[in-house]
Amino acid sequence: MQQVSVINTILVPPGMEAEAELVRAQYVEYFSQQQGFVSSTFYQSLNREKDGSIKYVNTVVWASYAHFEQVVNKGFENLAGENSEGMRVLGKGFPEPILVSPGQYIVISQQGNTG
């Protein structure tokens, strides 16, 4: 099976950084207990937007797309993004006006030093 990476960009207005980071931490805690969870990495932009907001990028790697689907399940079917355990997935758990743009990706190329 091929791993799948869920990559979310998160645009956070000034003053909401701590709240966004807390929500993300709660989700990673939940995801890390689910079958097929591999890892999560959280990035913060070095630069702010003109309006003072800041971008984050959160990645969650799943063992396969099927594992990702098991966790999200009913979240695909409703506007609240709520799965069968009551978790709001697909970026829906962040309070407004935080904007989340979720996406699912596979690795098609990777370079780096292994030594």
C-alpha positions as CSV (number, residue, x, y, z in Angstrom):
1,M,0.0,0.0,0.0
2,Q,1.1,3.5,-0.7
3,Q,1.2,6.1,2.0
4,V,-1.0,9.2,1.7
5,S,-0.1,12.6,3.0
6,V,-2.9,14.9,4.1
7,I,-1.5,18.5,3.7
8,N,-3.5,21.3,5.1
9,T,-2.7,25.0,4.8
10,I,-4.1,27.0,7.6
11,L,-4.4,30.8,7.5
12,V,-4.6,32.2,11.0
13,P,-5.6,35.8,11.8
14,P,-3.5,37.8,14.3
15,G,-4.1,36.8,17.9
16,M,-5.5,33.4,17.1
17,E,-2.2,31.5,16.8
18,A,-2.3,29.8,20.2
19,E,-5.9,28.7,19.6
20,A,-5.0,27.2,16.1
21,E,-2.0,25.5,17.6
22,L,-4.1,24.0,20.4
23,V,-6.7,22.7,18.0
24,R,-4.0,21.2,15.8
25,A,-2.5,19.5,18.9
26,Q,-5.8,18.0,19.8
27,Y,-6.3,16.6,16.4
28,V,-2.8,15.0,16.3
29,E,-3.5,13.4,19.6
30,Y,-6.7,11.9,18.2
31,F,-5.1,10.9,14.9
32,S,-2.1,9.3,16.6
33,Q,-4.4,6.8,18.3
34,Q,-5.9,5.7,15.0
35,Q,-4.9,2.7,13.0
36,G,-2.6,3.6,10.1
37,F,-1.3,6.9,11.5
38,V,2.3,7.3,10.6
39,S,3.4,10.8,11.5
40,S,2.5,14.5,11.6
41,T,4.6,17.6,11.0
42,F,3.6,21.2,11.7
43,Y,5.2,24.2,10.0
44,Q,4.8,27.9,10.6
45,S,5.6,30.5,8.0
46,L,8.5,32.8,8.7
47,N,6.6,35.7,7.2
48,R,3.2,37.2,8.0
49,E,0.6,38.2,5.4
50,K,-0.1,41.9,4.7
51,D,-3.1,41.7,7.1
52,G,-1.0,40.3,9.9
53,S,-2.3,36.7,9.5
54,I,0.2,33.9,9.5
55,K,0.2,30.6,7.5
56,Y,0.8,27.2,8.9
57,V,1.1,23.9,7.0
58,N,0.1,20.7,8.8
59,T,0.9,17.3,7.3
60,V,-0.4,14.0,8.5
61,V,0.9,10.8,6.9
62,W,-1.3,7.7,6.8
63,A,-0.2,4.2,5.9
64,S,-2.7,4.2,3.1
65,Y,-5.7,6.1,1.7
66,A,-7.9,3.4,3.1
67,H,-6.6,4.2,6.6
68,F,-7.3,7.9,6.0
69,E,-10.8,7.0,4.9
70,Q,-11.4,4.9,8.0
71,V,-10.7,7.9,10.2
72,V,-12.6,10.5,8.1
73,N,-15.5,8.1,7.1
74,K,-18.7,10.1,7.5
75,G,-16.8,13.4,7.5
76,F,-17.0,13.3,3.7
77,E,-20.8,13.2,3.8
78,N,-21.8,16.2,5.9
79,L,-21.0,20.0,5.9
80,A,-19.7,19.9,9.5
81,G,-17.1,17.3,8.5
82,E,-18.1,15.1,11.5
83,N,-16.9,11.5,11.5
84,S,-18.6,8.6,13.2
85,E,-16.8,9.4,16.5
86,G,-18.0,13.0,16.5
87,M,-14.6,14.5,15.5
88,R,-14.8,17.3,13.0
89,V,-12.3,16.3,10.3
90,L,-11.1,17.7,7.0
91,G,-10.1,21.0,8.6
92,K,-13.6,21.7,9.9
93,G,-12.6,21.7,13.6
94,F,-10.9,25.1,13.5
95,P,-13.0,28.1,14.6
96,E,-13.8,30.8,12.2
97,P,-12.2,33.0,10.9
98,I,-9.3,30.5,10.7
99,L,-9.3,29.2,7.1
100,V,-8.2,25.6,6.3
101,S,-7.5,24.2,2.9
102,P,-7.2,20.5,3.1
103,G,-5.8,18.1,0.5
104,Q,-4.7,14.5,0.1
105,Y,-1.4,13.7,-1.8
106,I,0.9,10.9,-2.7
107,V,4.7,11.2,-3.1
108,I,5.7,11.0,-6.7
109,S,9.3,12.1,-6.3
110,Q,11.7,12.6,-3.3
111,Q,15.3,13.6,-3.1
112,G,17.7,14.1,-0.2
113,N,20.9,13.0,1.4
114,T,20.7,9.7,3.2
115,G,24.1,9.8,4.8
